[in-house]
Tab-separated table of C-alpha atoms in Angstrom:
chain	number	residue	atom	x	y	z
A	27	UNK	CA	-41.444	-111.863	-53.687
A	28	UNK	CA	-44.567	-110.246	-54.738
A	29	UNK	CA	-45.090	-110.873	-58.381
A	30	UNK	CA	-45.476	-108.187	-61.341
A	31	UNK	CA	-48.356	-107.289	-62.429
A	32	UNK	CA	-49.097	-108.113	-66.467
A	33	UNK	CA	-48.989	-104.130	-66.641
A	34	UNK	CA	-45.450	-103.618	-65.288
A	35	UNK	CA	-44.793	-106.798	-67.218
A	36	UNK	CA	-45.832	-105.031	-70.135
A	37	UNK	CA	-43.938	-101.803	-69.882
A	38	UNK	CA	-41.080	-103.513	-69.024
A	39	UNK	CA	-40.619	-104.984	-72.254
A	40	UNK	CA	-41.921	-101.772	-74.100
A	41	UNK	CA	-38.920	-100.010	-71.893
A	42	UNK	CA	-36.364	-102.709	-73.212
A	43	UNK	CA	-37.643	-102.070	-76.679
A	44	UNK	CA	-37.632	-97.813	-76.651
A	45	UNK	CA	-35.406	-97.028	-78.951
A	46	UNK	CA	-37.207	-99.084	-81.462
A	47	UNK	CA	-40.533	-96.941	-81.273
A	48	UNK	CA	-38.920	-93.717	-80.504
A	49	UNK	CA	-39.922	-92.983	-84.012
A	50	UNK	CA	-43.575	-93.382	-83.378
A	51	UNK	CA	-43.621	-92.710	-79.973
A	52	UNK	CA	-45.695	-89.460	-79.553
A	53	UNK	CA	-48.674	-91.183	-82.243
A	54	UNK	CA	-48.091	-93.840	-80.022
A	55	UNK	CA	-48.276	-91.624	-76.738
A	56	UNK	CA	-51.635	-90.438	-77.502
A	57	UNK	CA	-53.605	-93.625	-76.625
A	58	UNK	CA	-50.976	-93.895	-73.327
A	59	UNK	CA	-52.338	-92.951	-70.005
A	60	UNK	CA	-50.522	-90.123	-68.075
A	61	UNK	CA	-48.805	-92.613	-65.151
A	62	UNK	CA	-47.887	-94.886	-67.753
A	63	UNK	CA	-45.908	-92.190	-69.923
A	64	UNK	CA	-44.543	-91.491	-66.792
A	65	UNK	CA	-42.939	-94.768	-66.361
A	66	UNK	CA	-42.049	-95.059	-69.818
A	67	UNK	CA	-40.128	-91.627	-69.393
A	68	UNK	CA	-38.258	-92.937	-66.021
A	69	UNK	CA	-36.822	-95.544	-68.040
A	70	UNK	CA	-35.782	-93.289	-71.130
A	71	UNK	CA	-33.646	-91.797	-68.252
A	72	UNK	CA	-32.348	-94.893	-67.106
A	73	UNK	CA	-31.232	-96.099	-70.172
A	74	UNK	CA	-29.532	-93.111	-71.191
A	75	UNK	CA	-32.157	-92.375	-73.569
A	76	UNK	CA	-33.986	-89.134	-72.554
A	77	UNK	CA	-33.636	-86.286	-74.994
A	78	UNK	CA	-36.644	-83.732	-75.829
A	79	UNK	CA	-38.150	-85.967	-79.109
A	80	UNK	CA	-38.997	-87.987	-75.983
A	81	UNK	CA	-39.838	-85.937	-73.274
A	82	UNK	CA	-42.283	-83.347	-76.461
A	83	UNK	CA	-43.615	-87.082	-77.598
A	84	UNK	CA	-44.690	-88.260	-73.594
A	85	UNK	CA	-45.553	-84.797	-71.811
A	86	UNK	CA	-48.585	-84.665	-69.580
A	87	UNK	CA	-50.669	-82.419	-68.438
A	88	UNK	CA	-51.593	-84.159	-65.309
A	89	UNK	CA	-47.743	-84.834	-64.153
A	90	UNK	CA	-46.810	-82.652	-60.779
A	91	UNK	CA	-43.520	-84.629	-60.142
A	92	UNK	CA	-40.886	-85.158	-62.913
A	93	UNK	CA	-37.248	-86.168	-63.163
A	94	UNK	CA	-35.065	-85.185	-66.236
A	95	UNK	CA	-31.961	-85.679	-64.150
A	96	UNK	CA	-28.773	-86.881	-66.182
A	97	UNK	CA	-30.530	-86.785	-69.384
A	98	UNK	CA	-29.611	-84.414	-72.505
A	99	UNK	CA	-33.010	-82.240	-72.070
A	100	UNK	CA	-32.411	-79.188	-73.459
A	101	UNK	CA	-34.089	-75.630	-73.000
A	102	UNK	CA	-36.398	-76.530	-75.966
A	103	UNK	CA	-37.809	-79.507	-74.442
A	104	UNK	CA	-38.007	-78.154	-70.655
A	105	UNK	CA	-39.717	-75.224	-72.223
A	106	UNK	CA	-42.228	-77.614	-74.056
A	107	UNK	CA	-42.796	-79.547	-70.594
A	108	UNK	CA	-43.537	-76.826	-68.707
A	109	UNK	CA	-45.902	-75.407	-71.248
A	110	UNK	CA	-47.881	-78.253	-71.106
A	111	UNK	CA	-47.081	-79.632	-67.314
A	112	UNK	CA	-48.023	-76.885	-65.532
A	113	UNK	CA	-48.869	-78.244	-62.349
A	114	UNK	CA	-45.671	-79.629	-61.927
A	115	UNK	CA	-44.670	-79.462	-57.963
A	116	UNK	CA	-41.199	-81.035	-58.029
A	117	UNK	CA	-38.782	-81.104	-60.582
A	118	UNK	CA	-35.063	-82.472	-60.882
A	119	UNK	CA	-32.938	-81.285	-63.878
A	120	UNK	CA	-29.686	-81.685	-61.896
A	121	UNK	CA	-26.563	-83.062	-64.017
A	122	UNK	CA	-28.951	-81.845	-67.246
A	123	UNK	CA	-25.936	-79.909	-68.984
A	124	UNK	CA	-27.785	-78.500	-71.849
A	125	UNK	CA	-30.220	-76.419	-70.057
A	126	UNK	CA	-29.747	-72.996	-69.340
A	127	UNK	CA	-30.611	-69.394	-67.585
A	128	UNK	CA	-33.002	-69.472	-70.288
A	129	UNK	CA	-34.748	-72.777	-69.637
A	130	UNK	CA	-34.799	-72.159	-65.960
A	131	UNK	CA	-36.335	-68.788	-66.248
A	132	UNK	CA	-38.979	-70.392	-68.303
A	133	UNK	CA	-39.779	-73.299	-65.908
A	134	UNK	CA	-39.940	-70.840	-62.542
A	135	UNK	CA	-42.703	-68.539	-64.896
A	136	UNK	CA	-44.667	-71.127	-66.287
A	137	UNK	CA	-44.966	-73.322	-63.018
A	138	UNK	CA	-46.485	-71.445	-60.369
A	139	UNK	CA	-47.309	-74.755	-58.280
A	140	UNK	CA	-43.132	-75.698	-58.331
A	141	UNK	CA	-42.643	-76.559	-54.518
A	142	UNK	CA	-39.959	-78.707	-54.881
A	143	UNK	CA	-36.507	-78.201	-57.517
A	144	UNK	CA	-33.332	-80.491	-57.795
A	145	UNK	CA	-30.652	-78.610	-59.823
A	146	UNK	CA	-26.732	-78.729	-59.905
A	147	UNK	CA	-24.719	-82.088	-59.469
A	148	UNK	CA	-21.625	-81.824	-61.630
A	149	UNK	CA	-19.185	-78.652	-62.130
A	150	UNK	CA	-21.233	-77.240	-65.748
A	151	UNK	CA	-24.457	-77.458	-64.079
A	152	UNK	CA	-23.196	-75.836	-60.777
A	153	UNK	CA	-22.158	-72.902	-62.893
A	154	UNK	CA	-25.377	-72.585	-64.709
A	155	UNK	CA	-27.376	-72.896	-61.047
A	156	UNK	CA	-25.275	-69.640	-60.049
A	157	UNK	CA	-26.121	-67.753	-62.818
A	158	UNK	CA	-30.070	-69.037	-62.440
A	159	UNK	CA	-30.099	-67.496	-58.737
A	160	UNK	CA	-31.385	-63.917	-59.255
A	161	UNK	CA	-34.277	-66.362	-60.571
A	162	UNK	CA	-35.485	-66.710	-57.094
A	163	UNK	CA	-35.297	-63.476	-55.956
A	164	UNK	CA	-38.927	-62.102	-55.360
A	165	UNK	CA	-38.810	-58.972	-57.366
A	166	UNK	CA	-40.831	-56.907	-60.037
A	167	UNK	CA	-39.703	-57.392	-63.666
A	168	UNK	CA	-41.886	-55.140	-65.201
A	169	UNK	CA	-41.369	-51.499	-62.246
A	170	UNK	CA	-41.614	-49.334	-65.580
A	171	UNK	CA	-45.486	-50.456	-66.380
A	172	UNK	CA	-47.783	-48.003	-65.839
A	173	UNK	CA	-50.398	-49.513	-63.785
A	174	UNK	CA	-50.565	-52.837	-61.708
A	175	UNK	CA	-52.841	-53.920	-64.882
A	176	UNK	CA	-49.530	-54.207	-67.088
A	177	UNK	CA	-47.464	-56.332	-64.808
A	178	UNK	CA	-47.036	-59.842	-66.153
A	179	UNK	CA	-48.882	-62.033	-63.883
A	180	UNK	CA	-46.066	-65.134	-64.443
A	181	UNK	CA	-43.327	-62.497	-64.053
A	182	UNK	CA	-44.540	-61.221	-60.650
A	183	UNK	CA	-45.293	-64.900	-59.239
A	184	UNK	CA	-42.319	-66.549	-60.987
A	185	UNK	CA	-41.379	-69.221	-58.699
A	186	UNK	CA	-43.410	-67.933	-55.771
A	187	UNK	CA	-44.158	-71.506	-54.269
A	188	UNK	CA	-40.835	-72.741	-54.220
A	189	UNK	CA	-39.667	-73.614	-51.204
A	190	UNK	CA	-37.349	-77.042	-51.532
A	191	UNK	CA	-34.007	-76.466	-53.215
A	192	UNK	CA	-31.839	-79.741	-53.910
A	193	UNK	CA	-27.974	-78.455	-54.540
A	194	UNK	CA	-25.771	-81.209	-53.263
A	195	UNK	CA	-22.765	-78.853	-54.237
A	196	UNK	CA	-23.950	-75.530	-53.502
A	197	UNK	CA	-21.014	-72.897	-52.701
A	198	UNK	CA	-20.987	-71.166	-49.640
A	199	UNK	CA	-21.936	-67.657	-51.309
A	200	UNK	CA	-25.073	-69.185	-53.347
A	201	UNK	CA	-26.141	-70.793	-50.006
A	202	UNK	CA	-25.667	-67.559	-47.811
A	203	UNK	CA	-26.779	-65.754	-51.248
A	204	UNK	CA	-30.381	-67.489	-50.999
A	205	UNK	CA	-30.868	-67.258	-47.174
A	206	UNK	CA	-30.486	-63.522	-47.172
A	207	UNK	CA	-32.482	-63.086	-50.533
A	208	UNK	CA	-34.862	-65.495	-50.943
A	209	UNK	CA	-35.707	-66.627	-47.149
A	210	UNK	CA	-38.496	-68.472	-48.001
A	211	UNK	CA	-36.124	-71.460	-49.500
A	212	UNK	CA	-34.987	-73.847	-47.692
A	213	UNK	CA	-31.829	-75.390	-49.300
A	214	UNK	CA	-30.802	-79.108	-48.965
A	215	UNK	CA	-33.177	-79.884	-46.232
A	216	UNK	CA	-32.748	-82.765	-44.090
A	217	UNK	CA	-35.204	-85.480	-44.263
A	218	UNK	CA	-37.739	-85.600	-41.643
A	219	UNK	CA	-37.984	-88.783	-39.234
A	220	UNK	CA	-39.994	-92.210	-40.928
A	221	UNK	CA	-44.099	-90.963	-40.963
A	222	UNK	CA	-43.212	-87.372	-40.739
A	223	UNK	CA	-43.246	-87.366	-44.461
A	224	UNK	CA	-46.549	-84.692	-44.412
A	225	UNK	CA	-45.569	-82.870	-42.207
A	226	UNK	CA	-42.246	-81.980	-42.392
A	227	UNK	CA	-39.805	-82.836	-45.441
A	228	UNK	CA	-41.055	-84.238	-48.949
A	229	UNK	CA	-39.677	-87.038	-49.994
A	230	UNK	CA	-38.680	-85.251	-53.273
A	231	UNK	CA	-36.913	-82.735	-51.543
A	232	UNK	CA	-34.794	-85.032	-49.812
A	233	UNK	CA	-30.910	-84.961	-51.378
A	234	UNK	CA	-30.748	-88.825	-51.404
A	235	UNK	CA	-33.779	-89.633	-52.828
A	236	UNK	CA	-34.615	-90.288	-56.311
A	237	UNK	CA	-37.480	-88.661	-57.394
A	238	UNK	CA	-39.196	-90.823	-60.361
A	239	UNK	CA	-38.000	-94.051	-58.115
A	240	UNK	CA	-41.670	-94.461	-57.082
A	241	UNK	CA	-42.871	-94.158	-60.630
A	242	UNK	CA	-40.910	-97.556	-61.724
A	243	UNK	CA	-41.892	-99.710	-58.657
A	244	UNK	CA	-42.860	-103.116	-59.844
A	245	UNK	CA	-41.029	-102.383	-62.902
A	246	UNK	CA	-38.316	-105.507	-63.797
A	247	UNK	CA	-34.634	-103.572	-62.801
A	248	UNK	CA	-33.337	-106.148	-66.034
A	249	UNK	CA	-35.520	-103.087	-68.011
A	250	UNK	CA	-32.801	-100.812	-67.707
């Protein structure tokens, strides 16, 4: 097999070693380039290790594809992501049982660029994907303004690109809920045929993907 580069070689000892910089980690962070915070967050999640003094320490501004999945991220350190990530395209915060209506609502604001969003995956995060749903209804928050000029701008494009929802468990009613009121999202899509990946189905849209697999490539499994 190919060998690792020194790089990967690198990170993958850093990765064995988080939880003994966690403490520095966002001085540290500073000097890190964006991909390679990247990697360094995919194996936080991996190891069980992704909470927000993590995710606040490594956040990018450059970063359009994220996954939070599993970890104990809560609305705090979505909402600090998003702040600063706002060019984020696909996100997945399924099985992420802290977060809530709250989070969400902040995320589908902030992110105007959000094609892609993975959410659901056990019972508790079902239940908060329900409540989320009037989320993704195009609508007018602000029909009491008195001119177009007092509209907020995120309100009225709040999640306005997103068209790839991941819900492996999605109810009947939430499914026929979102066809009929937000038509424009196509729910667990089915993945397009091998070189069709442009033009038809993202990868990161696709339910049995993982979306930050690309990111550790190269990376020593043994990390983790």
């Amino acid at each position: 097999s190919k060998p690792r580069s020194l790089l990967n070689l690198c990170l993958g000892v850093v990765g064995s070693n988080l939880e003994e910089i966690i403490d520095c980690l966002s001085d540290l962070a500073v000097a890190l380039p964006p991909d390679v915070k990247l990697v360094l967050l995919a194996i936080a999640r991996r190891r069980k290790l992704l909470d927000d003094e993590i995710l606040i320490s490594l956040a990018d501004s450059s970063w359009e594809a994220v996954d939070l999945s599993g970890s104990d991220i809560s609305d705090s350190g979505l909402s600090r992501l998003v702040n600063v990530s706002r060019n984020l395209k696909a996100l997945d915060i399924s099985c992420c049982r802290r977060l809530t209506v709250r989070g969400v609502s902040e995320l589908l604001k902030l992110c105007h660029s959000l094609e892609t969003l993975r959410w659901g995956g056990s019972p508790e995060c079902d239940h908060t994907a329900r409540r989320c749903l009037s989320l993704l209804k195009p609508r007018l928050d602000d029909v009491e303004g008195e001119s177009w000029e007092d509209l907020d701008s995120d309100e009225f494009n709040r999640g306005a690109s997103l068209h790839w929802l991941v819900w492996p468990n999605i109810d009947k009613e939430s499914a026929e809920a979102i066809t009929a009121e937000s038509p424009r999202i196509v729910v667990n899509p089915k993945p397009s045929p091998p070189g069709l990946w442009s033009r038809g189905v993202p990868r990161e849209a696709v339910t049995e993907s993982v979306l930050d697999d690309p990111v550790v490539e190269g990376i020593d499994p043994k990390t983790w």
